[in-house]
XYZ file of C-alpha atoms in Angstrom:
747
model
C -84.625 -175.037 -54.074
C -86.875 -172.938 -55.859
C -89.691 -172.838 -53.330
C -87.716 -170.885 -50.720
C -87.177 -168.095 -52.713
C -90.665 -168.007 -53.995
C -91.609 -168.038 -50.082
C -89.341 -165.120 -49.658
C -90.901 -163.302 -52.464
C -94.522 -163.855 -51.535
C -93.709 -162.737 -47.683
C -91.939 -159.385 -49.036
C -94.918 -158.747 -51.472
C -97.107 -159.400 -48.381
C -95.204 -156.871 -46.327
C -95.039 -153.874 -49.461
C -99.132 -154.628 -49.818
C -99.619 -154.444 -45.934
C -97.561 -151.153 -45.623
C -99.279 -149.616 -48.874
C -102.939 -150.614 -47.118
C -102.258 -149.452 -43.757
C -105.254 -146.779 -44.096
C -108.750 -147.048 -45.699
C -108.605 -144.180 -47.741
C -105.651 -146.112 -49.383
C -107.934 -148.481 -50.761
C -108.994 -146.029 -53.705
C -105.640 -146.530 -54.953
C -105.648 -150.187 -54.934
C -105.977 -150.144 -59.184
C -102.764 -147.444 -59.127
C -100.878 -148.988 -56.999
C -101.482 -152.286 -59.401
C -100.280 -150.712 -62.760
C -97.604 -149.164 -60.804
C -96.410 -152.577 -59.534
C -96.889 -154.115 -63.195
C -94.652 -151.413 -64.859
C -92.148 -151.707 -62.386
C -92.111 -155.615 -62.995
C -92.053 -155.320 -66.815
C -89.079 -152.941 -66.390
C -87.169 -155.416 -64.149
C -88.238 -158.405 -66.909
C -87.020 -156.417 -70.035
C -83.234 -155.476 -68.112
C -83.159 -159.170 -67.088
C -84.038 -160.383 -70.631
C -81.188 -157.671 -71.922
C -78.260 -158.886 -69.387
C -79.046 -162.545 -70.431
C -79.154 -162.020 -74.016
C -75.662 -160.242 -73.427
C -74.116 -163.152 -71.459
C -74.918 -165.637 -74.181
C -73.550 -163.138 -76.370
C -70.401 -163.203 -74.755
C -70.336 -167.493 -74.525
C -70.864 -167.767 -78.046
C -67.770 -165.228 -79.037
C -65.858 -167.410 -76.569
C -66.508 -170.731 -78.052
C -65.582 -169.646 -81.695
C -62.473 -168.288 -80.475
C -61.483 -171.548 -78.871
C -62.350 -173.154 -81.416
C -60.090 -171.020 -83.818
C -57.207 -171.321 -81.198
C -57.553 -175.277 -81.442
C -57.243 -174.804 -85.179
C -53.801 -172.788 -85.016
C -52.544 -174.914 -82.344
C -52.700 -177.828 -84.688
C -51.432 -176.277 -87.839
C -48.482 -175.217 -85.594
C -47.674 -178.822 -84.624
C -47.780 -179.814 -88.103
C -45.447 -176.993 -89.000
C -42.646 -178.087 -86.397
C -42.901 -181.640 -87.506
C -42.132 -180.231 -90.852
C -39.296 -177.950 -89.346
C -37.668 -181.295 -87.063
C -37.892 -183.380 -90.374
C -35.772 -180.846 -92.723
C -33.449 -180.117 -89.559
C -32.761 -183.992 -89.292
C -31.790 -184.338 -92.938
C -29.830 -181.297 -92.916
C -27.401 -182.322 -90.451
C -24.923 -183.705 -93.252
C -25.436 -180.741 -95.314
C -23.789 -178.595 -92.217
C -21.060 -180.698 -91.699
C -20.286 -180.473 -95.300
C -19.891 -176.634 -95.175
C -17.051 -176.558 -92.272
C -14.412 -175.945 -94.561
C -16.613 -173.105 -95.713
C -16.894 -171.456 -92.412
C -12.831 -171.642 -92.038
C -12.523 -170.277 -95.427
C -14.776 -167.203 -93.910
C -12.679 -166.820 -91.232
C -9.348 -166.643 -93.068
C -11.184 -164.163 -95.270
C -12.122 -162.020 -92.013
C -8.396 -161.650 -90.881
C -6.689 -161.388 -94.362
C -9.571 -158.443 -94.809
C -8.117 -157.136 -91.280
C -4.530 -157.631 -92.329
C -5.358 -155.906 -95.710
C -7.203 -153.262 -94.230
C -4.139 -152.625 -91.816
C -1.415 -153.231 -94.001
C -0.720 -149.291 -95.117
C -0.436 -148.684 -91.027
C 1.584 -151.729 -90.427
C 4.060 -150.854 -93.080
C 3.780 -147.037 -92.086
C 4.264 -148.088 -88.403
C 7.924 -146.685 -87.894
C 6.851 -143.679 -89.545
C 4.137 -142.502 -87.513
C 5.622 -143.525 -84.418
C 8.657 -140.781 -85.695
C 5.575 -138.418 -86.196
C 3.679 -139.036 -83.121
C 7.251 -138.642 -80.783
C 7.759 -134.916 -83.088
C 4.104 -134.124 -82.066
C 4.642 -135.157 -77.823
C 7.868 -132.947 -78.151
C 6.347 -130.128 -79.506
C 3.476 -130.195 -77.216
C 0.647 -130.733 -79.817
C -0.501 -133.208 -77.239
C -4.299 -133.817 -78.936
C -2.885 -134.879 -82.511
C -0.345 -136.937 -81.148
C -2.870 -139.216 -79.352
C -4.931 -139.196 -82.403
C -1.887 -140.747 -83.776
C -1.373 -143.113 -80.975
C -4.512 -144.375 -81.306
C -4.488 -145.276 -84.771
C -1.296 -147.011 -83.723
C -2.712 -149.028 -80.903
C -5.977 -149.810 -82.982
C -3.757 -151.688 -85.280
C -2.058 -153.578 -83.077
C -5.125 -154.490 -81.064
C -7.189 -155.576 -83.969
C -4.088 -157.660 -85.237
C -4.143 -159.119 -82.001
C -7.253 -159.968 -81.446
C -7.664 -161.685 -84.849
C -4.680 -163.918 -84.076
C -6.086 -164.487 -80.724
C -9.755 -165.179 -82.523
C -7.543 -167.836 -84.776
C -5.517 -169.387 -82.320
C -5.958 -168.346 -78.510
C -2.918 -170.337 -77.774
C -0.541 -169.409 -80.219
C 1.437 -166.983 -78.214
C 4.649 -166.663 -80.440
C 2.575 -164.936 -83.181
C 0.982 -162.536 -80.839
C 4.477 -161.528 -78.982
C 5.564 -161.286 -82.607
C 3.116 -158.261 -83.474
C 3.583 -156.821 -79.949
C 7.016 -156.600 -80.446
C 6.896 -155.177 -84.066
C 4.328 -152.409 -82.462
C 6.929 -152.381 -79.024
C 7.385 -148.511 -79.672
C 3.705 -148.018 -79.185
C 3.725 -149.016 -75.529
C 7.088 -146.181 -75.031
C 4.697 -143.538 -77.085
C 2.100 -144.167 -74.572
C 4.214 -143.620 -71.692
C 6.070 -140.472 -73.035
C 2.570 -139.236 -73.550
C 1.164 -139.911 -70.032
C 4.493 -137.886 -68.509
C 3.518 -135.113 -70.477
C 0.151 -135.154 -69.693
C 0.787 -135.444 -65.918
C 3.152 -132.452 -65.984
C 0.274 -130.804 -67.435
C -1.815 -131.843 -64.494
C 0.802 -130.870 -62.087
C 0.999 -127.762 -63.193
C -2.636 -127.673 -63.546
C -3.715 -124.480 -61.221
C -1.083 -122.816 -63.254
C -1.955 -123.575 -66.801
C -5.735 -122.911 -66.280
C -5.338 -119.454 -66.111
C -2.472 -119.213 -68.629
C -3.757 -121.498 -71.085
C -6.650 -123.442 -70.512
C -6.825 -125.090 -73.859
C -4.126 -126.999 -72.835
C -5.529 -128.421 -70.250
C -9.113 -129.089 -71.826
C -6.789 -131.284 -74.478
C -5.282 -133.249 -71.366
C -9.140 -134.111 -70.436
C -10.270 -134.735 -73.634
C -6.974 -137.485 -74.434
C -7.912 -138.988 -70.751
C -11.773 -139.422 -71.622
C -10.890 -140.820 -74.841
C -8.968 -143.407 -73.096
C -11.278 -143.994 -70.346
C -13.978 -144.965 -72.984
C -11.137 -147.174 -74.722
C -10.893 -148.923 -71.776
C -14.428 -149.398 -71.213
C -14.507 -150.888 -74.502
C -11.963 -153.178 -73.916
C -13.193 -154.178 -70.695
C -16.634 -155.249 -72.152
C -14.859 -157.360 -75.084
C -12.751 -159.134 -72.161
C -15.652 -160.260 -70.596
C -16.873 -161.964 -73.903
C -13.584 -162.920 -75.322
C -11.371 -163.002 -72.411
C -8.879 -161.227 -74.881
C -7.203 -158.090 -73.498
C -4.566 -155.580 -75.248
C -1.488 -155.117 -73.920
C -1.373 -152.351 -71.500
C -5.023 -151.661 -71.035
C -6.707 -150.792 -68.877
C -4.491 -147.820 -68.505
C -6.983 -145.835 -65.803
C -5.112 -142.408 -66.650
C -8.038 -140.702 -65.135
C -7.414 -142.616 -61.826
C -4.105 -141.755 -62.339
C -5.039 -138.344 -63.141
C -6.479 -137.928 -59.761
C -3.251 -139.795 -58.028
C -0.939 -136.917 -59.720
C -3.132 -134.353 -58.632
C -3.354 -135.729 -54.886
C 0.979 -135.869 -54.762
C 0.803 -132.162 -56.609
C -1.285 -130.992 -53.551
C 0.962 -132.948 -50.735
C 4.044 -131.683 -52.258
C 2.356 -128.001 -52.068
C 1.474 -128.210 -48.686
C 4.917 -129.711 -47.238
C 6.707 -127.503 -49.406
C 5.077 -124.314 -47.837
C 7.038 -124.632 -44.697
C 9.985 -121.936 -45.615
C 11.778 -122.051 -42.298
C 12.757 -124.331 -39.275
C 12.514 -123.250 -35.553
C 16.356 -122.764 -35.278
C 16.269 -120.074 -37.836
C 12.656 -118.434 -36.969
C 10.637 -118.999 -34.011
C 7.650 -118.121 -36.018
C 8.395 -120.733 -38.367
C 4.787 -122.610 -37.825
C 3.163 -119.388 -37.669
C 4.470 -118.836 -40.919
C 3.916 -122.055 -42.273
C 0.342 -122.447 -41.370
C -0.182 -118.866 -43.222
C 1.497 -119.852 -46.011
C -0.792 -122.937 -46.485
C -3.812 -121.242 -45.898
C -3.154 -118.771 -48.980
C -1.910 -121.380 -51.090
C -4.957 -123.575 -50.276
C -7.618 -120.780 -50.401
C -6.383 -119.473 -53.827
C -6.129 -122.927 -55.016
C -9.713 -123.552 -54.492
C -10.934 -120.418 -55.832
C -8.803 -121.109 -59.720
C -10.586 -124.492 -59.415
C -14.240 -123.358 -58.494
C -14.065 -120.537 -60.811
C -11.519 -122.003 -63.824
C -11.108 -125.294 -63.679
C -14.045 -126.743 -63.300
C -14.901 -125.454 -66.800
C -12.385 -127.836 -68.166
C -13.630 -130.912 -66.739
C -16.668 -132.906 -67.484
C -19.461 -132.514 -64.729
C -19.325 -136.240 -63.494
C -15.536 -135.448 -62.889
C -16.519 -133.582 -59.521
C -13.428 -131.630 -59.982
C -13.729 -128.862 -57.309
C -14.908 -131.754 -54.621
C -12.017 -134.265 -55.415
C -9.496 -131.019 -55.284
C -10.959 -130.153 -52.153
C -11.053 -133.825 -50.381
C -7.385 -134.359 -51.475
C -6.572 -130.921 -49.983
C -8.269 -131.718 -46.922
C -6.595 -135.163 -46.419
C -3.260 -133.682 -47.485
C -3.367 -130.858 -44.635
C -4.461 -133.445 -42.233
C -1.731 -135.490 -42.733
C 0.609 -132.358 -42.426
C -1.358 -131.309 -39.653
C -0.982 -134.622 -37.710
C 2.890 -134.799 -38.561
C 3.318 -131.249 -36.742
C 1.332 -132.287 -33.578
C 3.608 -135.138 -33.093
C 6.401 -133.370 -32.998
C 7.902 -132.078 -29.852
C 5.862 -128.704 -30.007
C 6.689 -125.494 -27.491
C 3.389 -123.825 -25.800
C 3.155 -120.815 -28.303
C 3.773 -123.399 -31.321
C 1.026 -125.854 -29.558
C -1.227 -122.751 -29.485
C -0.427 -121.471 -33.001
C -1.300 -124.886 -34.184
C -4.803 -125.407 -32.257
C -5.826 -121.946 -33.316
C -5.279 -122.262 -36.969
C -6.935 -125.936 -36.757
C -10.030 -125.312 -34.738
C -10.745 -121.313 -35.772
C -8.792 -120.377 -38.762
C -9.571 -123.548 -40.952
C -13.200 -122.927 -40.928
C -12.985 -118.907 -40.931
C -14.140 -116.365 -43.465
C -10.234 -116.422 -43.994
C -10.445 -119.822 -45.376
C -13.039 -122.412 -45.842
C -15.537 -120.036 -44.630
C -14.441 -117.770 -47.634
C -17.485 -115.758 -49.713
C -15.181 -116.933 -52.906
C -15.903 -120.590 -52.122
C -19.764 -120.409 -51.364
C -21.682 -122.398 -52.090
C -19.259 -125.236 -53.276
C -17.934 -125.479 -49.562
C -20.546 -125.582 -46.243
C -18.494 -124.630 -43.215
C -20.969 -126.574 -41.386
C -20.045 -129.824 -43.028
C -16.510 -129.180 -43.258
C -14.248 -132.422 -41.539
C -12.287 -131.638 -38.483
C -8.371 -131.856 -39.799
C -7.297 -133.480 -36.170
C -9.239 -135.932 -34.358
C -10.892 -134.930 -30.688
C -8.274 -137.338 -29.135
C -5.149 -135.672 -30.932
C -6.539 -132.428 -29.511
C -6.888 -133.362 -26.436
C -3.217 -134.672 -26.086
C -2.206 -131.142 -27.513
C -4.202 -129.181 -25.141
C -2.560 -131.508 -22.290
C 0.609 -131.153 -23.604
C 0.080 -127.157 -24.020
C -1.112 -126.989 -20.293
C 1.794 -128.854 -18.949
C 4.157 -126.418 -20.725
C 2.511 -123.672 -19.883
C 2.383 -124.498 -15.950
C 6.121 -125.181 -16.319
C 6.789 -121.771 -18.056
C 4.389 -119.361 -15.572
C 6.507 -121.261 -12.756
C 9.902 -119.794 -14.644
C 8.021 -116.646 -15.394
C 7.335 -116.161 -11.829
C 10.412 -117.126 -10.434
C 12.352 -114.679 -12.720
C 10.156 -111.530 -11.845
C 10.528 -112.148 -8.575
C 13.975 -112.414 -8.882
C 14.359 -109.529 -10.793
C 11.870 -107.410 -8.484
C 14.345 -108.217 -5.513
C 17.184 -107.260 -6.840
C 15.494 -103.525 -7.561
C 14.742 -103.904 -3.536
C 18.282 -103.174 -2.905
C 18.594 -100.351 -5.274
C 19.803 -96.888 -3.751
C 17.368 -94.904 -5.743
C 13.254 -94.967 -4.739
C 10.511 -97.085 -6.827
C 8.409 -95.789 -9.502
C 5.337 -93.970 -8.326
C 1.829 -94.817 -9.849
C -0.041 -91.766 -11.475
C -1.661 -91.157 -7.515
C 1.652 -90.913 -6.345
C 1.829 -94.400 -4.667
C 5.116 -96.150 -4.582
C 5.159 -99.448 -6.529
C 7.299 -102.084 -8.607
C 6.864 -103.255 -11.703
C 6.014 -106.767 -10.342
C 2.240 -106.915 -10.548
C 2.191 -105.468 -14.266
C 4.580 -107.720 -15.356
C 2.936 -110.924 -13.889
C -0.649 -110.091 -14.939
C 0.609 -108.803 -18.308
C 1.729 -112.350 -18.730
C -1.103 -113.761 -17.677
C -3.204 -111.702 -20.168
C -1.244 -112.680 -22.811
C -1.838 -116.511 -21.952
C -5.279 -115.624 -21.675
C -5.718 -113.879 -24.836
C -3.967 -116.677 -26.547
C -6.208 -119.586 -24.946
C -9.303 -117.640 -25.553
C -8.644 -117.639 -29.196
C -8.815 -121.501 -29.066
C -12.032 -122.366 -27.498
C -13.663 -120.993 -23.685
C -13.213 -124.335 -21.794
C -9.172 -123.835 -22.500
C -9.380 -120.281 -21.267
C -11.132 -120.983 -18.240
C -8.381 -123.960 -17.372
C -5.786 -120.937 -18.162
C -7.070 -118.706 -15.702
C -7.549 -121.643 -13.251
C -4.005 -122.453 -13.813
C -2.908 -118.721 -13.360
C -4.654 -118.306 -10.302
C -2.941 -121.350 -8.860
C 0.345 -120.660 -9.523
C -0.430 -117.020 -8.289
C -1.251 -118.478 -4.630
C 1.867 -120.356 -4.772
C 3.788 -117.371 -5.939
C 2.077 -114.977 -3.369
C 3.293 -117.316 -0.660
C 7.036 -116.942 -2.123
C 6.368 -113.464 -2.451
C 5.449 -113.160 1.673
C 8.708 -115.491 2.356
C 11.053 -112.906 0.367
C 9.744 -109.774 2.121
C 10.126 -111.442 5.163
C 13.517 -112.265 4.573
C 14.131 -108.422 3.594
C 12.953 -107.407 6.386
C 15.232 -109.765 8.314
C 18.465 -108.785 6.462
C 17.459 -105.049 7.261
C 17.581 -105.459 10.701
C 21.104 -106.991 10.877
C 22.337 -103.361 9.323
C 19.677 -100.803 9.637
C 21.658 -98.575 7.294
C 21.044 -100.951 4.314
C 19.168 -101.475 1.942
C 19.330 -96.826 2.115
C 15.845 -97.453 0.521
C 14.306 -100.319 2.417
C 11.306 -98.019 3.877
C 10.398 -96.966 0.130
C 10.565 -100.476 -1.084
C 8.609 -101.971 1.911
C 5.790 -99.169 1.227
C 5.721 -100.431 -2.408
C 5.881 -104.058 -1.418
C 2.656 -103.208 0.680
C 1.086 -100.961 -2.036
C 1.566 -103.909 -4.534
C -0.799 -106.007 -2.441
C -3.586 -103.964 -3.351
C -2.486 -103.824 -6.706
C -2.392 -107.462 -6.984
C -5.798 -107.696 -5.511
C -7.536 -105.487 -8.100
C -5.918 -107.459 -11.038
C -7.104 -110.639 -9.924
C -10.587 -109.179 -9.637
C -10.215 -107.633 -13.101
C -8.691 -110.827 -14.405
C -11.670 -112.775 -13.340
C -14.403 -110.376 -14.430
C -12.884 -110.007 -17.850
C -12.216 -113.675 -18.809
C -15.398 -115.267 -16.274
C -18.807 -114.483 -17.852
C -21.216 -115.651 -15.076
C -21.293 -115.689 -11.454
C -21.004 -119.771 -11.067
C -17.416 -119.566 -12.642
C -16.753 -116.500 -10.455
C -17.412 -118.912 -7.397
C -15.609 -121.581 -8.670
C -12.392 -119.812 -8.860
C -12.247 -118.685 -5.492
C -9.720 -116.369 -4.337
C -9.960 -116.527 -0.747
C -6.636 -117.848 0.252
C -4.833 -115.572 -2.032
C -6.936 -112.352 -0.632
C -5.777 -113.504 2.941
C -1.865 -114.139 1.727
C -1.991 -110.406 0.218
C -3.741 -109.328 3.256
C -0.793 -111.201 5.201
C 1.602 -109.413 3.306
C 0.657 -105.892 3.619
C -0.221 -106.297 7.363
C 3.317 -107.821 7.785
C 5.031 -105.091 5.708
C 3.113 -102.245 7.885
C 4.341 -103.833 10.845
C 7.845 -103.615 9.943
C 7.515 -100.063 9.024
C 6.032 -99.555 12.566
C 8.737 -101.378 13.943
C 10.816 -99.273 11.936
C 9.523 -96.297 13.715
C 9.466 -97.491 17.328
C 12.636 -99.445 17.387
C 14.009 -95.285 17.084
C 11.564 -94.331 19.684
C 12.693 -96.896 22.260
C 14.952 -94.797 24.131
C 12.660 -91.981 24.039
C 9.895 -94.443 25.230
C 12.234 -95.931 28.174
C 12.489 -92.311 29.664
C 8.805 -91.735 29.846
C 7.394 -91.556 33.569
C 11.315 -91.484 35.067
C 12.687 -88.980 37.068
C 14.276 -87.677 33.866
C 10.729 -87.177 32.462
C 9.129 -85.392 35.389
C 12.252 -82.930 35.468
C 11.187 -82.145 32.212
C 12.462 -84.411 29.424
C 11.182 -83.282 25.866
C 10.506 -87.396 25.020
C 7.100 -86.467 23.955
C 8.314 -84.019 21.440
C 10.663 -85.952 19.977
C 8.172 -89.042 20.037
C 5.937 -87.177 18.195
C 8.361 -85.352 15.911
C 9.574 -88.888 14.803
C 6.313 -90.253 13.926
C 5.179 -87.441 12.426
C 8.476 -87.428 9.968
C 7.946 -91.202 9.332
C 4.342 -90.785 8.407
C 5.198 -88.005 6.033
C 7.347 -91.095 4.193
C 4.412 -93.180 4.468
C 2.283 -90.621 2.483
C 3.402 -92.599 -0.355
C 1.154 -95.745 1.396
C -2.124 -96.097 -0.324
C -4.680 -94.655 1.708
C -6.456 -97.526 3.401
C -3.158 -99.315 4.254
C -1.866 -95.944 5.597
C -5.271 -95.501 7.754
C -4.774 -98.958 9.340
C -1.162 -97.863 9.770
C -1.933 -94.556 11.630
C -4.580 -96.653 13.919
C -1.546 -99.252 15.206
C 0.592 -96.249 15.531
C -2.072 -94.462 17.993
C -2.938 -97.514 19.635
C 1.176 -98.281 20.110
C 2.063 -95.213 21.307
C -0.690 -94.872 23.767
C -0.275 -98.502 24.979
C 3.869 -97.671 25.610
C 2.733 -94.936 27.598
C 0.723 -96.866 29.823
C 3.032 -99.455 30.335
C 5.694 -96.951 31.261
C 3.073 -96.176 34.226
C 2.452 -99.982 34.678
C 6.535 -100.179 34.872
C 6.499 -97.880 38.347
C 9.581 -96.311 36.884
C 8.743 -93.256 39.237
C 7.060 -93.192 42.787
C 5.706 -89.655 43.523
C 6.896 -88.261 46.460
C 4.640 -86.029 47.525
C 1.681 -84.041 46.035
C 3.482 -81.483 44.016
C 5.265 -84.448 42.387
C 1.887 -85.939 41.777
C 0.280 -82.840 40.352
C 3.098 -82.194 38.093
C 3.215 -85.447 36.885
C -0.617 -85.767 36.165
C -0.725 -82.510 34.708
C 2.288 -83.573 32.234
C 0.701 -86.671 31.213
C -2.716 -84.931 30.276
C -0.701 -82.247 28.145
C 1.163 -85.167 26.641
C -2.032 -87.085 25.872
C -3.443 -83.823 24.288
C -0.313 -83.764 22.503
C -0.803 -87.219 21.177
C -4.477 -86.333 20.163
C -3.270 -83.354 18.164
C -0.743 -85.245 16.560
C -3.006 -88.323 15.603
C -5.619 -86.489 14.315
C -3.742 -84.315 11.882
C -2.120 -87.976 10.397
C -5.803 -89.453 10.581
C -7.116 -86.220 8.579
C -8.945 -87.541 5.217
C -10.262 -90.542 7.234
C -12.235 -91.187 10.354
C -10.498 -92.152 13.183
C -11.534 -91.726 16.556
C -8.420 -90.265 18.147
C -9.815 -89.468 21.788
C -10.503 -92.416 23.088
C -7.285 -94.412 23.357
C -5.532 -90.678 24.925
C -8.419 -90.558 27.462
C -6.643 -93.529 28.733
C -3.740 -91.400 29.771
C -6.017 -88.684 30.855
C -8.371 -91.156 33.358
C -4.899 -93.022 34.803
C -3.627 -89.374 35.241
C -6.956 -88.146 37.296
C -6.389 -91.248 39.487
C -2.905 -89.562 40.166
C -3.597 -86.293 40.179
C -6.801 -86.832 43.129
C -5.816 -84.822 46.587
C -7.584 -86.742 48.972
C -6.994 -90.253 49.560
C -10.198 -91.102 50.838
C -11.560 -91.037 47.278
C -8.982 -92.914 45.794
C -11.460 -96.010 45.798
C -14.227 -94.246 43.930
C -11.549 -93.076 41.222
C -10.221 -96.392 40.779
C -13.762 -98.152 40.447
C -14.488 -95.442 37.937
C -11.441 -96.410 36.048
C -12.108 -99.925 36.360
C -15.255 -99.718 35.274
C -14.656 -98.163 32.074
C -11.541 -100.432 31.525
C -12.824 -103.764 32.423
C -9.523 -105.474 31.280
C -7.778 -103.733 33.778
C -6.274 -105.923 36.541
C -5.427 -105.898 40.106
C -1.362 -105.864 39.474
C -2.276 -102.474 36.890
C -4.282 -101.265 40.108
C -1.601 -101.878 42.523
C 1.180 -100.450 39.956
C -0.663 -97.550 39.465
C -1.160 -96.832 43.125
C 2.487 -97.626 43.723
C 3.037 -94.839 41.254
C 1.022 -92.639 43.473
C 3.259 -93.182 46.168
C 0.922 -92.414 49.079
C -1.316 -95.204 49.376
C -0.809 -97.182 52.485
C -0.549 -101.063 52.095
C -4.092 -101.341 54.095
C -5.605 -98.719 51.608
C -4.038 -100.590 48.409
C -5.769 -104.111 50.002
C -9.152 -102.366 50.610
C -8.914 -101.262 47.364
C -7.983 -104.227 45.552
C -10.298 -106.317 47.261
C -13.513 -103.960 46.790
C -12.757 -103.852 43.138
C -12.015 -107.527 42.887
C -15.825 -107.768 44.866
C -17.459 -105.498 42.302
C -19.101 -106.430 38.569
C -17.159 -105.859 35.445
C -19.453 -105.454 32.541
C -17.666 -104.751 29.136
C -19.065 -103.243 26.276
C -19.146 -105.071 22.754
C -17.410 -101.718 21.202
C -14.705 -101.839 23.733
C -11.145 -102.526 22.509
C -8.696 -104.034 25.512
C -5.775 -101.905 26.289
C -4.717 -103.239 29.340
C -4.750 -107.021 28.492
C -1.433 -107.342 26.899
C 0.213 -104.725 29.620
C 2.820 -106.803 31.769
C 3.616 -105.414 35.153
C 6.889 -106.054 36.368
C 6.915 -108.595 39.586
C 8.279 -106.937 42.798
C 8.845 -108.508 46.129
C 5.634 -107.424 47.268
C 3.305 -109.076 44.855
C -0.571 -108.650 45.144
C -0.976 -111.919 46.260
C 1.321 -110.886 49.138
C -0.651 -107.819 49.570
C -3.831 -109.411 49.887
C -2.616 -111.389 52.678
């Protein structure tokens, strides 16, 4: 085995020598190398000898210790054998000492009896003193005496239990003798709980009394723990133990808080509509005041491990949560649901309550648990939305009924700051919406959006009803145009209300919707369309009033009476101007639309009078007079509607020029040029039909059948180009049928 290491050592040495003698000049240092290696070898051998010597010394010491241990083990074995021998010899002696043992036990019992003898004989006297102390309110002293009585009773019962655990008769005798002690304990407990019930008040007036109560409870807790420990060892437990007064104290506190919250409801719905708001406000004030007192004063009266502030806080939260649950389960009205949810979701965690600065840092608002589960909150919100929907429908119906009654009044409606007629309906409706939206915004952003959506939905339905009622109002008026006396004024107010409704809807959306996405989700296109229809129908109703009064004068146009010098157009202009003076109370853009419609209607009726062939001119003079009169009257219409259209841009010349262009055809003296004039007329008015041309030629009264046929055929073959900006005027003018129709004429 040693040959291998020797070979490895030789090989290593050869390598080292070869490394040191690689160059010729290194041969001169061979002796130096030899001395250096000799020194290294001597050093290694010295260290090796020292290590081996140290190992040998350790082994020698270990062997000596093992030898000593062996001797000790032999001595112990011998001692154990001697003890075993002595124990076997003393068994009989121990059995003979049983009587001594019994005597010791009896002596212990007698010693306990002697020790408690004085207390035993003085039990009735101590009971009386303790009772007096309790009645006097000296609770700490009373409890000390009660502890002495209980200690005497418990020691006697325990000694008897040790002597004979099965003998319950003697223990019952002792318990009966000390029977009043249990009664005193109960009386003292009642006094303690009365103090605990009034702890919030007591701690401000007499904190030492509360401290005494807490000290008594702490003493009882220590006795309870000691008795429970002894029970584990002996199974004996004195009567009435454990008292668990600390646990009962917290129970009393919790019940007191529950009673305080329930007692804060001073009114009922029947006696006060604001009963719930009042109840919640009183609860808030009580709870905040109590918690501040507990934080600043009461915690100083309790040991830290009682954690009294958090205990009271938890009790208040549990009691309050239970009360809120009870309220939520009742049939609440819409405003009551709002009050409850606002209080639960906002007020409870606000600076007015749990977030109050006087409760910091003991109360962290972020960790405050909710009073109601999300499920109950959702149920309340659903109930609120259903009730609110029903209420809004009822409110809108009532508001419309009230507004309708005003329509029949004999006095004009009120005017706004700009002098336009209006009724109170839009203000009432949107004031109601505003109130409900403000309330919903206090609860949550989501509820606010839902309420706005509900308001807009009901507004849409309401506007349809509003439209129907406005139509019925017009129909009733047409049965007797003398009634209602202020029909025109209230119809103007209805029209103006449409603009107010539009503006109010836009304002409402801007105020309660924060982003464009929400604005788009609540489209009001349908409502805008309905309001436009109501306004248009109203404007048409007012124009109908005008043209019903003008009907006879329009019928006189283009008749022999008219040609003879009738003042029908003068009357028409005066009547229109008079009506439009009343229409000054209509908002500008509606008045503008009415002016345009009235202008078009007048011109259309005038052209219709021509096309109805009420007159056929007999000669050139009549044609000249008639045409010049038509031109003058067209100028009258121009002047009238320019004046009515002042303040806004309205092209009045175009429509009236239709009358002038027709007059030029009638005025023409050379029949051979009729074709050119008619062609020019057709190019200007592409909707001019063959029957219109025939009627116009018939009114001239000088065109032969052949000429009419030629003109109509030629015009039919010509190309008609209608300008994109052209508004047809002849399209809806019907020419009455005659014995000789255009078709017959063409044949």
